[in-house]
Coordinates of C-alpha atoms in Angstrom, one line a residue:
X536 CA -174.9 -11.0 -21.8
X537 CA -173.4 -8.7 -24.6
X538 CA -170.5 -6.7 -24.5
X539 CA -172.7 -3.6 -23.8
X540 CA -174.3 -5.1 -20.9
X541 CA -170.6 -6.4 -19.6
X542 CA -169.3 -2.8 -19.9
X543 CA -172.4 -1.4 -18.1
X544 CA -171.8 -4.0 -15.5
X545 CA -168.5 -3.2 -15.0
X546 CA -169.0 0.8 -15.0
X547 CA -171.5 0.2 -12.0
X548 CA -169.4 -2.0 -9.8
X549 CA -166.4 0.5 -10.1
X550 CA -169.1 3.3 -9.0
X551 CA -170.5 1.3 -5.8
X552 CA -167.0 0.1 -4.7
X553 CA -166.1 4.1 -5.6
X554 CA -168.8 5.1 -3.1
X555 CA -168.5 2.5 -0.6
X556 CA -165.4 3.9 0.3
X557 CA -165.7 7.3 0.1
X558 CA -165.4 9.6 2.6
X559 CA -169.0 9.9 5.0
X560 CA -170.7 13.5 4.1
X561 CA -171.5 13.7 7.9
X562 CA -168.4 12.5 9.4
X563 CA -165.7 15.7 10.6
X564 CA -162.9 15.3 12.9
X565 CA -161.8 18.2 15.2
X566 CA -157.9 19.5 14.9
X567 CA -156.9 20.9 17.9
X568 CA -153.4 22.1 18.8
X569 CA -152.5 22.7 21.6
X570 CA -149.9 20.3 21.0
X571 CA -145.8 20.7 20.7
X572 CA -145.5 17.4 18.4
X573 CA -148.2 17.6 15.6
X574 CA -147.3 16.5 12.4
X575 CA -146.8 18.5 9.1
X576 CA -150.2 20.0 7.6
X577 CA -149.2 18.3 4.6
X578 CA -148.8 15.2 6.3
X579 CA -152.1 15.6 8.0
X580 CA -153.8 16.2 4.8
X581 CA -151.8 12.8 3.1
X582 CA -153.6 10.9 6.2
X583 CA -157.3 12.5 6.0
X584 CA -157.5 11.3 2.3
X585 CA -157.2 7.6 3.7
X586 CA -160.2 7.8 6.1
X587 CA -163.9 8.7 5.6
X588 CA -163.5 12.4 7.2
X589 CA -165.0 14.4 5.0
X590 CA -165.0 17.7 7.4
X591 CA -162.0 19.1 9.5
X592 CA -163.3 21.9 12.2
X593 CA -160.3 24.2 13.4
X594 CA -160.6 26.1 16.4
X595 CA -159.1 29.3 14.8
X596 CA -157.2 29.8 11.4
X597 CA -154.1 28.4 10.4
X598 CA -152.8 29.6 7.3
X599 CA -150.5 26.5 6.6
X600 CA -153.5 24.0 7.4
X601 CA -155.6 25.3 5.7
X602 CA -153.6 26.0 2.1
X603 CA -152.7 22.0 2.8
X604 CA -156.1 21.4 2.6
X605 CA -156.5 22.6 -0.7
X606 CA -157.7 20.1 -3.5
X607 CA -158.3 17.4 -0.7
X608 CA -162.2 18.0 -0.9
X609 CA -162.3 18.3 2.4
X610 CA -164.4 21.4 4.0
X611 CA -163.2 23.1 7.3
X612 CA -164.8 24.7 9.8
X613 CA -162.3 27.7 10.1
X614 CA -162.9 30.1 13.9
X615 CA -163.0 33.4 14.7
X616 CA -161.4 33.8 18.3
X617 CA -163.4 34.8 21.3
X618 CA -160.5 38.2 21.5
X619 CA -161.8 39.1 17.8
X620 CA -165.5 39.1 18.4
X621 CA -165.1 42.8 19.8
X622 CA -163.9 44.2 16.8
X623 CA -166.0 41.9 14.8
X624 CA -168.9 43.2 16.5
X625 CA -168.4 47.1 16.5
X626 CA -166.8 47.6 13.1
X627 CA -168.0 45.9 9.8
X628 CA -165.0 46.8 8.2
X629 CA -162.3 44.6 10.4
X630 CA -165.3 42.0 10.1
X631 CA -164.5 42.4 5.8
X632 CA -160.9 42.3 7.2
X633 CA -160.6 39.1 8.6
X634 CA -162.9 37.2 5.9
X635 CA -160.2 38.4 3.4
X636 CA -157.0 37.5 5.3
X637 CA -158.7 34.2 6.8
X638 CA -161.6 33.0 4.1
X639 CA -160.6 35.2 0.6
X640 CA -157.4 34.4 0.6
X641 CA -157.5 30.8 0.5
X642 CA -159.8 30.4 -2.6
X643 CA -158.9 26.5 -3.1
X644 CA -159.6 25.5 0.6
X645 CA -163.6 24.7 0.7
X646 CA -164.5 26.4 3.7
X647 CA -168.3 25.7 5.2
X648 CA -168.9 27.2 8.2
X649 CA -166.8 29.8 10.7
X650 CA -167.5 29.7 13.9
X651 CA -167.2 32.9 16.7
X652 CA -165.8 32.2 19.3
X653 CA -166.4 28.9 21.4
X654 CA -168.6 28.5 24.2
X655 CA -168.8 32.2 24.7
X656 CA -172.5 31.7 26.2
X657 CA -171.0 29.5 29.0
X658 CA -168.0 31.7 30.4
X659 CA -170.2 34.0 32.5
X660 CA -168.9 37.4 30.5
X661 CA -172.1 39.4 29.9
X662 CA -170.3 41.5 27.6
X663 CA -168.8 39.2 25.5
X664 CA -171.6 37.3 25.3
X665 CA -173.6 41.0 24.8
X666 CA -171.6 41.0 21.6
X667 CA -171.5 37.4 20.1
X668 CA -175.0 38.4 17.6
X669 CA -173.2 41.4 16.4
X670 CA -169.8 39.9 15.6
X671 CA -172.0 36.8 13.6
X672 CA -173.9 39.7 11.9
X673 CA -170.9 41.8 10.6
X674 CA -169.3 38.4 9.1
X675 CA -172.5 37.1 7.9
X676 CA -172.8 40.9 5.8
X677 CA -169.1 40.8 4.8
X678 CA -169.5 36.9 3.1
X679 CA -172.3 37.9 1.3
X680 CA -171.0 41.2 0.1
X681 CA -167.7 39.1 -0.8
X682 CA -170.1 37.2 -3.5
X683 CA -168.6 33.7 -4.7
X684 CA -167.9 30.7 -2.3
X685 CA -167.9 33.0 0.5
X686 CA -171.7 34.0 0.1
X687 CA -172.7 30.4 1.5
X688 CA -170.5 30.3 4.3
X689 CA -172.6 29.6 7.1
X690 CA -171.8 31.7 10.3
X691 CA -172.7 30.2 13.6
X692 CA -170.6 29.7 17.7
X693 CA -170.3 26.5 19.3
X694 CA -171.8 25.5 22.4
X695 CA -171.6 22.9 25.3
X696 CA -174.5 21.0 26.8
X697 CA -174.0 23.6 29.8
X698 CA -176.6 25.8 27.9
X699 CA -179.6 23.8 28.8
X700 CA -180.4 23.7 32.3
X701 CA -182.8 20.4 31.7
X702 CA -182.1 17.6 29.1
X703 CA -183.4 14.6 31.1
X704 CA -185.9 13.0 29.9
X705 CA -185.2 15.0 26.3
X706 CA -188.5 16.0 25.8
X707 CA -188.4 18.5 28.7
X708 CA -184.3 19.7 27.1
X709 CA -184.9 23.7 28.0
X710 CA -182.2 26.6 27.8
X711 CA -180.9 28.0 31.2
X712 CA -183.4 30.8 31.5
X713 CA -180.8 33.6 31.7
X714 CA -179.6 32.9 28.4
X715 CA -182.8 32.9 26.3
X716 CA -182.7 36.2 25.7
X717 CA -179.5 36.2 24.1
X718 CA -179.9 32.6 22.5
X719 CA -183.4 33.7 21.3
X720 CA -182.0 36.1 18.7
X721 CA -179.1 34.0 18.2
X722 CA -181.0 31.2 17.1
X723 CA -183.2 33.6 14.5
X724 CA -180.2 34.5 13.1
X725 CA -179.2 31.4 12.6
X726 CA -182.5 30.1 11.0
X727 CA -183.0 33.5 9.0
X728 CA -179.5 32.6 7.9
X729 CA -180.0 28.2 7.3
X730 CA -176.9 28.7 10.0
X731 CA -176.8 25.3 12.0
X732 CA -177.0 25.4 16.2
X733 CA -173.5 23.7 17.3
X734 CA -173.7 22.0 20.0
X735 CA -171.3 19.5 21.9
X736 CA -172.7 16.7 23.2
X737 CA -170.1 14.5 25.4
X738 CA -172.0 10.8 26.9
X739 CA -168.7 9.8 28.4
X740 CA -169.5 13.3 30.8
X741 CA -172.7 11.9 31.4
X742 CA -171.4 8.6 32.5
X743 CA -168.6 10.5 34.7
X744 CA -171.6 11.9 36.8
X745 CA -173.5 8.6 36.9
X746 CA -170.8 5.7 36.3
X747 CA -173.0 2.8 36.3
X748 CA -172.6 -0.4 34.7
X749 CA -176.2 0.2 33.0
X750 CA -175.5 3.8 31.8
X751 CA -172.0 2.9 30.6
X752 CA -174.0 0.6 28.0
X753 CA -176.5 3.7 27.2
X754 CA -173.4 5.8 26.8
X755 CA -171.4 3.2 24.4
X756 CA -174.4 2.0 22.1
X757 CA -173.8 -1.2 23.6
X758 CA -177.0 -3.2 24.5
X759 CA -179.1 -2.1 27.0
X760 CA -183.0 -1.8 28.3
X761 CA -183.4 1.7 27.7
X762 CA -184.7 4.8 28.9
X763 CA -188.5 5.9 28.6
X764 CA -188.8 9.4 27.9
X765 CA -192.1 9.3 29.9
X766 CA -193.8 12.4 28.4
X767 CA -192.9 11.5 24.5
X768 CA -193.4 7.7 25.2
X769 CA -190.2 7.7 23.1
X770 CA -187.7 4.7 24.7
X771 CA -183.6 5.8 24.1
X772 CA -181.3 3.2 23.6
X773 CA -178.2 5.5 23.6
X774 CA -177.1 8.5 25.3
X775 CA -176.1 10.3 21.9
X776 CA -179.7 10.5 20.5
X777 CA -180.9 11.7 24.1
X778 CA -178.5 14.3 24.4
X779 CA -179.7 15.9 20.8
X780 CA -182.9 15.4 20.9
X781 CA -182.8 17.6 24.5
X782 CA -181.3 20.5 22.4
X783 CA -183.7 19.6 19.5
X784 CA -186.8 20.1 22.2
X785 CA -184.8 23.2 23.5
X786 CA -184.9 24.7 20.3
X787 CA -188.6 24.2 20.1
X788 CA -189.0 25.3 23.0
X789 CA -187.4 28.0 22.2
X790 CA -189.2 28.6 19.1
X791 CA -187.4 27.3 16.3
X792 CA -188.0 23.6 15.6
X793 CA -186.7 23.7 12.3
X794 CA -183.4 25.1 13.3
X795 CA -180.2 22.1 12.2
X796 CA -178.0 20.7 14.6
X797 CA -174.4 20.3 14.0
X798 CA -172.2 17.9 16.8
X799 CA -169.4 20.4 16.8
X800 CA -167.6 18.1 19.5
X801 CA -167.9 14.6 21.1
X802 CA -165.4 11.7 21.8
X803 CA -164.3 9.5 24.3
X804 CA -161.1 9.2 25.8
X805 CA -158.8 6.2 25.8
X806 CA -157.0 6.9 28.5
X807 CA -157.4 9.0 31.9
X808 CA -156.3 9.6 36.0
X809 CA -157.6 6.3 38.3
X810 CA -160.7 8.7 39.2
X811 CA -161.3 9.1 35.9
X812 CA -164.3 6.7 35.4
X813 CA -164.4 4.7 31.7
X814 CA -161.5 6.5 30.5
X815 CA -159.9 3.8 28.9
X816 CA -158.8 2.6 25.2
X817 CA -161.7 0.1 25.1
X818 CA -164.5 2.2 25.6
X819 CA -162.7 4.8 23.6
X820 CA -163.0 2.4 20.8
X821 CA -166.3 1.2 21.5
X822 CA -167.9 4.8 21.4
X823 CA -166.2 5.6 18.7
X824 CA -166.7 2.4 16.4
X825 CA -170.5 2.5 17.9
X826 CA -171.4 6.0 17.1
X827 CA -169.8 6.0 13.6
X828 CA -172.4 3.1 12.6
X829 CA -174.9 4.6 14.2
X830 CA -174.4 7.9 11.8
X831 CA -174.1 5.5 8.9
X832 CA -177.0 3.8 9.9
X833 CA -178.6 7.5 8.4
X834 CA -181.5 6.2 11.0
X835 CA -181.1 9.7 12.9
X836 CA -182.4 10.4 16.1
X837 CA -186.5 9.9 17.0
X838 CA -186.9 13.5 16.7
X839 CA -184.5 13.9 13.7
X840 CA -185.3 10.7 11.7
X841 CA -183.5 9.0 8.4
X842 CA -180.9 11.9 8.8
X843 CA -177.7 11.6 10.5
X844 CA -176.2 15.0 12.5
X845 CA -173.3 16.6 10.6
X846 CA -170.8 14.9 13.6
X847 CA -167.0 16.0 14.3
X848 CA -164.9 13.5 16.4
X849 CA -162.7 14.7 18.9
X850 CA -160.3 14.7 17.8
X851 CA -157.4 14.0 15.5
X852 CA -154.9 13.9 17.5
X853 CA -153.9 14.0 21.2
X854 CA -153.3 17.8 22.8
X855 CA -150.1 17.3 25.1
X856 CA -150.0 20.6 26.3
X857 CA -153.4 20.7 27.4
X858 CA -154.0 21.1 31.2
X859 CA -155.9 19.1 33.6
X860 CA -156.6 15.9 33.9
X861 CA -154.9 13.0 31.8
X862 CA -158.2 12.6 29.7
X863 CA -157.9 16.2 28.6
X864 CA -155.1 15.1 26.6
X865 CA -155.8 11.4 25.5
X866 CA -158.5 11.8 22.7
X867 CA -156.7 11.7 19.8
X868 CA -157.8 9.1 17.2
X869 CA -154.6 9.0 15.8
X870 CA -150.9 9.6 17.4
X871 CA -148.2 11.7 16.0
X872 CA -146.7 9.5 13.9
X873 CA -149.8 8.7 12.0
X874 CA -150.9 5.6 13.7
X875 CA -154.1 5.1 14.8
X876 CA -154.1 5.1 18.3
X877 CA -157.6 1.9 18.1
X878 CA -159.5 0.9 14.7
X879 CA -161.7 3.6 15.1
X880 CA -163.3 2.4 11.4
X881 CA -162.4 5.3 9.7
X882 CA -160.0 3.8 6.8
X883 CA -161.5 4.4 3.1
X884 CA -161.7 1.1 1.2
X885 CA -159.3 -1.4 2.0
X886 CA -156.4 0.8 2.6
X887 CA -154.9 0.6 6.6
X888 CA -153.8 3.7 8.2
X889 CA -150.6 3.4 8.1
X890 CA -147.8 0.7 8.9
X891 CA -148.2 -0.8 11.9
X892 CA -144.9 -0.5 14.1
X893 CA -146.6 -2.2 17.1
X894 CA -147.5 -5.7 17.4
X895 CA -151.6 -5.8 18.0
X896 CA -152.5 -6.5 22.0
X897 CA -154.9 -9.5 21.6
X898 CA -151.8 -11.8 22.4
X899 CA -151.9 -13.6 19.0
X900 CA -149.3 -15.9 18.8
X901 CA -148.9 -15.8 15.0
X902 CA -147.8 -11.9 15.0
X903 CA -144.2 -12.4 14.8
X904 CA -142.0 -11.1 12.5
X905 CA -141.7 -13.1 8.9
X906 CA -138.7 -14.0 6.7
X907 CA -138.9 -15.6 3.4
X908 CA -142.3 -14.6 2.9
X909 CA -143.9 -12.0 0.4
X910 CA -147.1 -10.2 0.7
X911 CA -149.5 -10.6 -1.9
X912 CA -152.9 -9.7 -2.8
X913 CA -155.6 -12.4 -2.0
X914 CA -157.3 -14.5 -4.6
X915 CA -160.9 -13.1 -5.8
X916 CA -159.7 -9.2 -4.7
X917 CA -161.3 -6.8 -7.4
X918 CA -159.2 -4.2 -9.4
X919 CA -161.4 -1.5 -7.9
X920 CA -160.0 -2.6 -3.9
X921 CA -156.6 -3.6 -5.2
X922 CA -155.9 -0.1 -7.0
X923 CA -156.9 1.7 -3.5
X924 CA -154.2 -0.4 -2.2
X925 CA -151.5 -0.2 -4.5
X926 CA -152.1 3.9 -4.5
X927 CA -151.7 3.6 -0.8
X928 CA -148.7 1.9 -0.4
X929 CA -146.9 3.6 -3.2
X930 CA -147.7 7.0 -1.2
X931 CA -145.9 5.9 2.0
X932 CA -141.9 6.5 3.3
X933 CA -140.2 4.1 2.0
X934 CA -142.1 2.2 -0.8
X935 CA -140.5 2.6 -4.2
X936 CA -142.8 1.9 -7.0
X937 CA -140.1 2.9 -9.3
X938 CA -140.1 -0.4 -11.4
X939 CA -143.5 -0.5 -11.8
X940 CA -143.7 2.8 -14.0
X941 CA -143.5 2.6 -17.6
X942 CA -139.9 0.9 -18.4
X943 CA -139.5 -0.2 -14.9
X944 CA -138.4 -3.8 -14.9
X945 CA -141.9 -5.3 -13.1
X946 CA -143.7 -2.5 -15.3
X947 CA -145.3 -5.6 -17.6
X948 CA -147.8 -7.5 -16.9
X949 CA -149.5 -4.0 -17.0
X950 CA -152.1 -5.2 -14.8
X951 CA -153.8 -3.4 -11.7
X952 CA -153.2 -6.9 -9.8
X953 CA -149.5 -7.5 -11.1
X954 CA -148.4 -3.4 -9.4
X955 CA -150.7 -3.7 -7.0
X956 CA -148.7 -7.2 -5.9
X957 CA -145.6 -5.9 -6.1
X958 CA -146.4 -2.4 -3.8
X959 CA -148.0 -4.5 -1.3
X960 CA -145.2 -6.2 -1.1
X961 CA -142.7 -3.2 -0.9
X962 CA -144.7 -1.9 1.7
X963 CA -144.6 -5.2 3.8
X964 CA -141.0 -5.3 3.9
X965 CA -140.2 -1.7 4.6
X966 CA -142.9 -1.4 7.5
X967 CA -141.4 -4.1 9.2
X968 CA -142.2 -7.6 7.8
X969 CA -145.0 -8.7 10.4
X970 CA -147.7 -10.2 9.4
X971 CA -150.0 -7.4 10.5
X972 CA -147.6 -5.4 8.2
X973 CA -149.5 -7.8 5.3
X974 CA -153.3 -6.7 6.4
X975 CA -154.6 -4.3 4.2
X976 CA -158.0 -5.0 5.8
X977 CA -158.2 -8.0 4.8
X978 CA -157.2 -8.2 1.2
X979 CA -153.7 -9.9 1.5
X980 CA -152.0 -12.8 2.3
X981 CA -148.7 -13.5 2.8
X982 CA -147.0 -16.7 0.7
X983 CA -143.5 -18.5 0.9
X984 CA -143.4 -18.3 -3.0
X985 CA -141.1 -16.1 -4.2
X986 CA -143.6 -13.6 -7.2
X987 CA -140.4 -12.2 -8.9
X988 CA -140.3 -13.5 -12.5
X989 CA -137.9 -12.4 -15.4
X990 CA -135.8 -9.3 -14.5
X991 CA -138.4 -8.0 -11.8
X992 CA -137.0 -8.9 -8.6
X993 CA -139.4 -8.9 -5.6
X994 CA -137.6 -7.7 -2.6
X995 CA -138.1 -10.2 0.1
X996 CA -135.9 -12.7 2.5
X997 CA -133.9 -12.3 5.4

């Protein structure tokens, strides 16, 4: 092979390992706070560029999130509260108003959607719910007029699965009668407008009203026989593709087929009260891990083939103020402090979340704390993996990456293997010097030979 070929070679594995590990075009996360202990914005945007998130939904606008956002290349899903929808609705120029204070002013924030209101359908105010088109209308006219970015901001409301009044089997999914008439002209606006339907589909619900053993399964992707959809002669294997293919046959129904669906909301919790049914952190995980290969899959629903459903998790983090019951507040994917609370696969590449400060619960003998060891990349890691992990351990508290800048005393060999050894390193003894603190996912290994050489001194020992 000539050089040419070797270069090309090399151009295109950089590219796939580039795009294996980017973040999933479908995959959002919901940031709720109703919370007293959240961390920084900045901090949450530090942690969203290590996973596959490629979409943040807010549930109003927050100035400092958002501007944090900025330059991530992560779009939001910004909302306008249910209180603004009346002035949104009755004067077109506070509808201007809030898209400059909440969309204009934040030019370097990627914004793709807003929302009015949430769940205003379900809360049984025929007023509010009188004035939901109106409000979607005014902000729809004032992004266009804006021009720029703001022109293709789509403008839609969220709703839960309360809507339909049938969904099983999910050819037979039908609106509750007393809302068609407003959700028939919501929905043309929507379509008139390529506006997506948002809808929040929630199988650990359905299992809460049916706790099985054989519909936990068909709620966790987990194996199962399946459920015959008698009419369509379609058979489900999960509770996920049911649930949206009722609201896709509801839309039909309704009279707009073509109309997209976006999963504004669905999760499972990890924890809950003793009547709490499957609210535990293995389900939690299992949903979680199960539904994100599923979206990967891009094999889509049987109504909604080889495409997967724009999908936001809930949520980031846990919401401690939140009444009701201990579920309500035991969603969160990762904790304060920037652990995950499970591997719920969302790390890009081979980085790890974060640090682990926690030995791991499978009772492995060999997770005890280390001395005299170093933490080293394994043999046969490419420069492509190992440069995602030296960038992510030189970003966290702690790791100094000082000598490995140009004149630093382990600055030569200037290889990507010889800094990325010596970060992974760093990292390994600030976070705690367990050997789970030596993971990476996989890509190091930790070795009783001391790697310092010359003046560059590996920190390491007792």
């Amino acid at each position: 092979m000539d050089r040419r070929s070797n270069h090309l070679s090399l151009i295109l594995a950089l590219l796939l390992s580039v795009s294996s590990s980017s973040a999933q075009s479908f995959l959002g996360v919901n940031y709720g706070e109703v919370a007293d202990n959240l961390p920084s914005p900045d901090a949450t945007a530090r942690l969203l560029k290590t996973t596959t998130i490629s979409k943040v939904r807010l549930y109003g606008v927050d100035a400092n999130f958002i501007r944090a956002m900025a330059g991530t290349k992560i779009s939001l899903v910004i909302g306008a509260s249910n209180g603004d929808i009346p002035s949104l609705a009755t004067d077109p120029a506070a509808a201007s108003r809030w898209l400059s204070a909440n969309v204009l002013a934040f030019p370097d924030t990627p914004i793709s959607i807003i929302s009015v209101g949430n769940e205003v359908l379900e809360l049984g105010d025929a007023s509010l719910a009188s004035q939901l088109l109106p409000a979607m209308q005014n902000l729809h006219n004032a992004a266009v007029a804006a021009g720029g970015a703001a022109a293709g901001i789509k403008i839609s409301t969220v709703n839960t699965m309360a809507v339909l009044s049938q969904s099983d089997p999910p050819s037979s999914g039908a609106f509750h009668p007393d809302l068609n008439s407003n959700l028939q002209q919501i929905v043309a606006f929507l379509q008139k407008t390529s506006s997506p339907f948002m809808i929040n589909p929630y199988p650990y619900f359905a299992y809460q009203s049916d706790p099985r053993p054989e519909t936990l399964a068909f709620c966790l992707f987990q194996p199962n026989a399946g459920r015959l959809d008698a009419v369509s002669k379609i058979t489900y294997m999960n509770m996920f593709d049911a649930q949206l293919d009722a609201v896709k046959s509801a839309l039909g129904h309704l009279g707009f087929p073509n109309t997209d669906i976006v999963v504004a909301e669905t999760g499972w919790p990890y924890r809950g009260d003793s009547s709490e049914a499957g609210a535990n952190l293995e389900n939690a995980k299992a949903y979680t891990n199960n539904l994100i290969s599923h979206l990967k899959s891009q094999v889509g629903t049987p109504l909604m083939p080889g495409k997967s459903v724009d999908t936001y998790l809930f949520a980031l983090y846990d919401e401690d103020l939140k009444p009701g019951p201990t579920s309500e507040r035991s969603f969160g994917l990762f904790h304060p402090d920037l652990t995950p609370t499970y591997d719920a696969g969302l790390t890009s590449g081979s980085t790890s979340v974060a640090p682990s400060t926690a030995p791991p619960q499978s009772g492995n003998s060999s997770n005890i704390p280390t001395s005299n060891m170093w933490c080293v990349p394994k043999d046969g890691v490419d420069d492509a993996q190992l440069q995602v992990d030296l960038d992510y351990a030189c970003a966290q508290q702690g790791v100094d990456c000082g000598p490995i800048q140009p004149g630093g005393a382990c600055y030569d060999p200037n290889t990507v293997r010889s800094h990325a050894t010596y970060a992974m390193n760093q990292l390994y003894q600030v976070a705690g010097r367990n050997s789970w603190n030596c993971d990476f996912s996989k890509t190091a290994i930790l070795t009783s030979e001391n790697p310092s050489y010359a003046s560059c001194v590996y920190p390491g020992g007792q």
